[in-house]
Coordinates of C-alpha atoms in Angstrom, one line a residue:
X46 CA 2.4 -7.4 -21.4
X47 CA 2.2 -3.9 -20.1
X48 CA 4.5 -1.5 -21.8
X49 CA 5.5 1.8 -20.6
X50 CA 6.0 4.3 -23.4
X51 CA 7.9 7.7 -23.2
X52 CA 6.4 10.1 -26.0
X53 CA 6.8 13.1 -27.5
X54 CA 3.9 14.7 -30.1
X55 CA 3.9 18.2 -31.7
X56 CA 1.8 19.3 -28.9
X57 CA 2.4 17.0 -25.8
X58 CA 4.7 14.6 -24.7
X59 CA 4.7 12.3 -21.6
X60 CA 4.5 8.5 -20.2
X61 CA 1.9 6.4 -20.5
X62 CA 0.8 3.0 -19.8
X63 CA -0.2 0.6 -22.6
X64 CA -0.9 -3.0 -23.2
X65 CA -0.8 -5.0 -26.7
X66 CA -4.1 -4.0 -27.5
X67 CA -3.4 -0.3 -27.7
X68 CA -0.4 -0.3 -30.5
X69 CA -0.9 -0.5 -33.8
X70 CA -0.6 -4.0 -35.1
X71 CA 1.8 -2.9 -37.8
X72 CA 3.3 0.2 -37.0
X73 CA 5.3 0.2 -33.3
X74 CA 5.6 4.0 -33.5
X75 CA 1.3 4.8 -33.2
X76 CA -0.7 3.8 -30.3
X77 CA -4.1 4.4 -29.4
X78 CA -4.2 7.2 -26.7
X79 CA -8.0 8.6 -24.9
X80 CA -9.5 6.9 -28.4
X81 CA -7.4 8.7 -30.6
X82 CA -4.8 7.2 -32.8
X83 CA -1.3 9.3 -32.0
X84 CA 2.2 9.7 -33.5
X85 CA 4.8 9.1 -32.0
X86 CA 8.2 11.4 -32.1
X87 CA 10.0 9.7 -30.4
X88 CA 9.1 6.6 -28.2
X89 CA 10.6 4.2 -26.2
X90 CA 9.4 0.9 -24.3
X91 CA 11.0 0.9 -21.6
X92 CA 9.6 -1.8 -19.7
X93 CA 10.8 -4.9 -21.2
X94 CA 13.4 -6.1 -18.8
X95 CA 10.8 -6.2 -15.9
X96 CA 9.5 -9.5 -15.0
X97 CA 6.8 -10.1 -12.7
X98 CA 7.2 -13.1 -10.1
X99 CA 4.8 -15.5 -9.3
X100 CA 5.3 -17.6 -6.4
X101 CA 6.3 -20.4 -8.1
X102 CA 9.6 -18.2 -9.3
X103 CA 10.1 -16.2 -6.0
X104 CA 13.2 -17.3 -4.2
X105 CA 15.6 -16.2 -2.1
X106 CA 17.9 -14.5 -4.4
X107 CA 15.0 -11.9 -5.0
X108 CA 14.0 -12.1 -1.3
X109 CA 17.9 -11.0 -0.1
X110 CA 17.3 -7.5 -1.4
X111 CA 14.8 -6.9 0.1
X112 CA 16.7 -8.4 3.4
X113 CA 16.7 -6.5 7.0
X114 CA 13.4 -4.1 5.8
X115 CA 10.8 -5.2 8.5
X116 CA 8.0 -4.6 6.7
X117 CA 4.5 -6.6 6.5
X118 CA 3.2 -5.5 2.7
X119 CA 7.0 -6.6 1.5
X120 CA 6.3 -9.7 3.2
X121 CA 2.7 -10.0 1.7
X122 CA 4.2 -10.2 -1.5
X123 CA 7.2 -12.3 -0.9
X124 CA 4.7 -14.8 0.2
X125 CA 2.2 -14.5 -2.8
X126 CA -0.6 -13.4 -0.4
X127 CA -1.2 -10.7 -1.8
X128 CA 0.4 -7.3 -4.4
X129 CA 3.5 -7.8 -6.5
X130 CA 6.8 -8.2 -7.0
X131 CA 9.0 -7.2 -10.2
X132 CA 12.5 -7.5 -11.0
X133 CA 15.0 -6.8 -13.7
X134 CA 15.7 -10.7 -14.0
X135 CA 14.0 -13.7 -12.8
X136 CA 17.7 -15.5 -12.5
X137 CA 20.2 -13.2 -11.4
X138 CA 17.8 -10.0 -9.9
X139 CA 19.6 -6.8 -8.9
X140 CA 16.6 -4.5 -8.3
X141 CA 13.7 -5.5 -7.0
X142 CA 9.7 -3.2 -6.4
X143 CA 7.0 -4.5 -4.2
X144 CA 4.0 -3.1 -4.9
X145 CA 1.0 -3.7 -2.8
X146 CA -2.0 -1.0 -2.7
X147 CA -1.2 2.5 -2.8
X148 CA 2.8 2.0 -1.7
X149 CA 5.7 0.9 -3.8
X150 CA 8.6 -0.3 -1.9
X151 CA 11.9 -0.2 -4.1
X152 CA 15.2 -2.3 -3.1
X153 CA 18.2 -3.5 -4.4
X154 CA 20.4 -1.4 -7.6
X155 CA 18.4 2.0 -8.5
X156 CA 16.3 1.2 -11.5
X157 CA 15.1 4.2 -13.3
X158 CA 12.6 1.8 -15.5
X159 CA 11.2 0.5 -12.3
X160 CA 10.8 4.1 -10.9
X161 CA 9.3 5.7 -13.8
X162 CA 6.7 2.0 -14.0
X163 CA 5.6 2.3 -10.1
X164 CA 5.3 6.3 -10.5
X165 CA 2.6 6.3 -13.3
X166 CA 1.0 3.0 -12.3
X167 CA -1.9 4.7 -10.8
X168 CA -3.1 8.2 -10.2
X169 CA -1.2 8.3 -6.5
X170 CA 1.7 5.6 -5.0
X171 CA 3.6 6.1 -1.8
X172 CA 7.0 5.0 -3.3
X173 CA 9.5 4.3 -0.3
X174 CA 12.9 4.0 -1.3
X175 CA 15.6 1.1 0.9
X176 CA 17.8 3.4 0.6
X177 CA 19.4 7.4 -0.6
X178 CA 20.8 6.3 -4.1
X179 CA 16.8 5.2 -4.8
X180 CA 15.8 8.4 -3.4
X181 CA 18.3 10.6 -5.4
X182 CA 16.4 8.7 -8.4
X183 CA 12.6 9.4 -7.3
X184 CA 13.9 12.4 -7.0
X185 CA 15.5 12.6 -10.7
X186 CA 12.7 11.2 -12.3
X187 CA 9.8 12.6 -11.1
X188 CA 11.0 16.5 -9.9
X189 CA 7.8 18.4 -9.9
X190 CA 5.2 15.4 -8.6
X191 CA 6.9 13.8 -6.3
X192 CA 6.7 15.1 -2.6
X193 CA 9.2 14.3 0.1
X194 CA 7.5 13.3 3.6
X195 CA 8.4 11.4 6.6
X196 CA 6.7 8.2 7.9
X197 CA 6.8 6.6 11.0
X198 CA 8.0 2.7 12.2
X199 CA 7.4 0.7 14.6
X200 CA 8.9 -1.9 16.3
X201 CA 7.7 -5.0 15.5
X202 CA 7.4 -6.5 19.4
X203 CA 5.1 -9.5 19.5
X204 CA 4.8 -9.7 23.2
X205 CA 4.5 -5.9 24.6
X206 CA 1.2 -5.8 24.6
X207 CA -1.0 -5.4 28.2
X208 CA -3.8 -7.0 27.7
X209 CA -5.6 -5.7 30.6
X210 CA -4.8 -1.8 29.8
X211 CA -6.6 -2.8 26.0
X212 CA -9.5 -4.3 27.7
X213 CA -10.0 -1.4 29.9
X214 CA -10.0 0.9 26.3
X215 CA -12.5 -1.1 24.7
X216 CA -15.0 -1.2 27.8
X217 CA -14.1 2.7 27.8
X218 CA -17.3 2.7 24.8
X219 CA -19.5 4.9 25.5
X220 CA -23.3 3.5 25.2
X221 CA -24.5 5.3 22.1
X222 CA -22.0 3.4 19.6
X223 CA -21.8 -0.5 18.9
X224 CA -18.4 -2.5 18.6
X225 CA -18.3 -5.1 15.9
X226 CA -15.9 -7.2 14.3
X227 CA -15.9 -6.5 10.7
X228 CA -18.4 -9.2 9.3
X229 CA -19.6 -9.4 5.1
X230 CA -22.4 -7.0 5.9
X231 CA -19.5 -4.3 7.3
X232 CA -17.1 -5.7 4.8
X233 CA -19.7 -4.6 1.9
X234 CA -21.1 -1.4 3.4
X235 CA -17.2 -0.2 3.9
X236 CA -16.5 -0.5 -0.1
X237 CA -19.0 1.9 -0.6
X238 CA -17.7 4.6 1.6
X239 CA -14.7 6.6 0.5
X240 CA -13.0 7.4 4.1
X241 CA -13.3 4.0 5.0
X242 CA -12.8 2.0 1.8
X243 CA -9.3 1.5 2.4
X244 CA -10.0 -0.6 5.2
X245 CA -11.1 -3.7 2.7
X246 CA -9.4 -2.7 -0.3
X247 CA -6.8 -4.9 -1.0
X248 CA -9.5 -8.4 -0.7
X249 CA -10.7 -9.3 -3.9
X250 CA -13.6 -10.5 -1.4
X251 CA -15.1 -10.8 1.9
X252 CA -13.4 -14.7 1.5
X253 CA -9.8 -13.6 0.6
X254 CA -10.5 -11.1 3.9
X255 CA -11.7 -13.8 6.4
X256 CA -8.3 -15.7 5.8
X257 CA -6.1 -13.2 5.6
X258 CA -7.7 -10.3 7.4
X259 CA -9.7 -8.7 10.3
X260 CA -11.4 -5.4 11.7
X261 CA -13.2 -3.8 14.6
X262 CA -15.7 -1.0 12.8
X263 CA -17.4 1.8 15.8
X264 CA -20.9 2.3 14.4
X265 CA -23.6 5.1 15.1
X266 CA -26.8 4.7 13.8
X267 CA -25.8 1.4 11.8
X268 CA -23.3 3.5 9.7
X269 CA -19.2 3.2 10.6
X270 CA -17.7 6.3 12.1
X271 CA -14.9 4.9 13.2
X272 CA -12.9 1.7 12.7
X273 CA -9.1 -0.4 12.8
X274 CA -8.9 -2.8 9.9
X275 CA -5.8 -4.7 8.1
X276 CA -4.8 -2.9 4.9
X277 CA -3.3 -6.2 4.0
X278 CA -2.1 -9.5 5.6
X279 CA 0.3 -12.0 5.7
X280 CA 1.2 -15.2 7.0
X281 CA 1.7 -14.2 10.6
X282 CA -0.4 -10.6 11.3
X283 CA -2.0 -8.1 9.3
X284 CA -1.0 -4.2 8.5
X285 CA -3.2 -1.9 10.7
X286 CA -5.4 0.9 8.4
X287 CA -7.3 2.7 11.1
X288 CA -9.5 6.0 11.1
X289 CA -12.7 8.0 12.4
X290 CA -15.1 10.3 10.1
X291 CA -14.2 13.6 10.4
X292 CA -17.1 14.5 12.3
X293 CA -16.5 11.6 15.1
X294 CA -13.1 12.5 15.8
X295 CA -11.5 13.4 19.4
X296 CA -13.7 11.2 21.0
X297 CA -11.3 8.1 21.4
X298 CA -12.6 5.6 18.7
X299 CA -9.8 5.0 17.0
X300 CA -7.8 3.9 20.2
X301 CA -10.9 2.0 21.0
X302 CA -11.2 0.3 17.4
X303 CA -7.0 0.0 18.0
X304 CA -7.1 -1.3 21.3
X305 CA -9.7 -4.3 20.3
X306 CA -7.9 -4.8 17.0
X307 CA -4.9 -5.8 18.6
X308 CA -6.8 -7.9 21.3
X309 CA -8.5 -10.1 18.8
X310 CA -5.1 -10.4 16.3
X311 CA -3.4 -11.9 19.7
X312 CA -6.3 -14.6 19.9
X313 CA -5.2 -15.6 16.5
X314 CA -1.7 -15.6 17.3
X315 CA -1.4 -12.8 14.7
X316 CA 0.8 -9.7 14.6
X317 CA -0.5 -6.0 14.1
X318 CA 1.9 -4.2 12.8
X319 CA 1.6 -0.9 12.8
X320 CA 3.0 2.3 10.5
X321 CA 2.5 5.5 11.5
X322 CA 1.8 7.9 8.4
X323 CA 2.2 11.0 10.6
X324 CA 3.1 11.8 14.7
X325 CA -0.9 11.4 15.5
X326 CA -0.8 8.0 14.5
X327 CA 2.7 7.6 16.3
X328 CA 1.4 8.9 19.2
X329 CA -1.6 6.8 19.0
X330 CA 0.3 3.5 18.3
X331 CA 2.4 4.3 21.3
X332 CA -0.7 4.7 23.8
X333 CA -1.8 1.1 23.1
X334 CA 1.8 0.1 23.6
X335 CA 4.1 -0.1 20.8
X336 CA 7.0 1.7 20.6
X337 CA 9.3 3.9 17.9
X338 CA 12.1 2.6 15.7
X339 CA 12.9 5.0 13.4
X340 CA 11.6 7.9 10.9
X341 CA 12.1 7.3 7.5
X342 CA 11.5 9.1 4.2
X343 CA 9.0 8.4 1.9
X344 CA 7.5 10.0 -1.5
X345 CA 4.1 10.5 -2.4
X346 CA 3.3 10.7 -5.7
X347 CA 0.6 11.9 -8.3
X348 CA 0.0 10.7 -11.6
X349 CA 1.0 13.7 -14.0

């Protein structure tokens, strides 16, 4: 059990993340906080309704909230491939949070618990709210490090794709770089490398990523400069992560790495879905051929 605790001290006050291990064994009102044994004010555990769902307990009565929201990581987590799910009750479930990497995605009743858990989870979230009653609350609860932004969607169009016009983008390479499918040398190396990390970070290893995963990594030298990888996957497809180093950029890589992504996922029979985190990657997604749904609001948060 994982508790969340709101407390208030002479000289601070805050929320804070604690397991069993952490409060005193015999008084509930002291906890162990950065190795120092605190008193509490006031304090609140606020957390215990939230139950976790395995896939043994997910069923359709949790997967109707999140109905309608075409989204991949929601559907990574319905399907126990990978993240989480939590809900208020494991039998008659009224809110609902998926969380899967660095995004929470909130549906159902507005949940202040469940808002205040997926804001000081880790140091930064991408919460994305189903709807503006779950917004108004992001908004209420976290009023000074939350920030409002706009994302991008996709349709999800399994059969737009010209396959001719990608193939034409990926012999478009120019002959000092190498194309390769992301392998358990690349899958390593990328770990290791802060701009790229996120394109593996969601496998617990390079096992769990040849089942459900799949990249196409631009390297110079040996090193990756540029590269289209699956943030996370599901039964069906994968959700596109794609970037170029700083330095590399403007050259067409990414709608290379994109273009060669999306070629190999349809050899599979697997979808690429694609969200666009600003109009760069809109207009990017839209050159290899998938088209816009709808803007959406979104809210990035950092750890106070």
């Amino acid at each position: 059990m994982v508790y969340t605790v709101f407390y208030k001290t002479s000289s601070f006050a805050g929320y804070c993340f604690l397991d069993k291990n952490s409060i005193h064994p015999k008084r509930r009102d002291v906890f162990i906080f950065k190795s120092f044994l605190v008193k509490i004010q006031i304090c609140s555990f606020i957390d215990k309704r939230m139950k976790r769902v395995t896939v043994a307990q997910s069923s359709e009565n949790i997967a109707v909230l999140f109905e309608g929201w075409q989204e991949s990581m929601i559907w990574s987590c319905l399907q126990g491939v990978m993240g989480e799910i939590y809900v208020d009750s494991l039998e008659t479930p009224a809110s609902a949070m998926a969380l899967l990497g660095d995004f929470c995605f909130l549906a159902g009743r507005p949940d202040k618990e469940m808002v205040l858990y997926g804001a000081g989870r880790q140091d930064f979230i991408i919460m994305v709210p189903k709807d503006e009653n779950w917004a108004s609350l992001i908004e209420t609860c976290c009023p000074k490090n939350a920030k409002k932004t706009v994302r991008y969607a996709l349709k999800k169009e399994p059969d737009i794709f010209d396959q001719e016009k990608l193939q034409r983008i990926v012999d478009g390479l120019p002959g000092r770089y190498i194309l390769k499918m992301m392998d358990k040398t690349l899958f390593l190396r990328c770990r290791q490398i802060s701009w790229c990390r996120d394109w593996v970070s969601q496998y617990e290893d390079y096992a769990a990523y040849q089942k459900h995963g799949l990249g196409a990594v631009i390297l110079r030298d040996g090193e990756p400069v540029s590269g289209a990888s699956s943030y996370s996957g599901y039964t069906g497809g994968i959700e596109i992560e794609i970037d170029t180093r700083e330095d590399y950029r403007r050259q067409g890589l990414a709608c290379i790495c994109g273009a060669k992504l999306i070629l190999e996922c349809q050899k599979r029979g697997w979808y690429p879905s694609w969200d666009a985190h600003n109009k760069g990657s809109l207009a990017l997604a839209q050159k290899l051929g998938y088209h816009f749904d709808y803007a959406y609001t979104v809210y990035e948060v950092v750890k106070k």
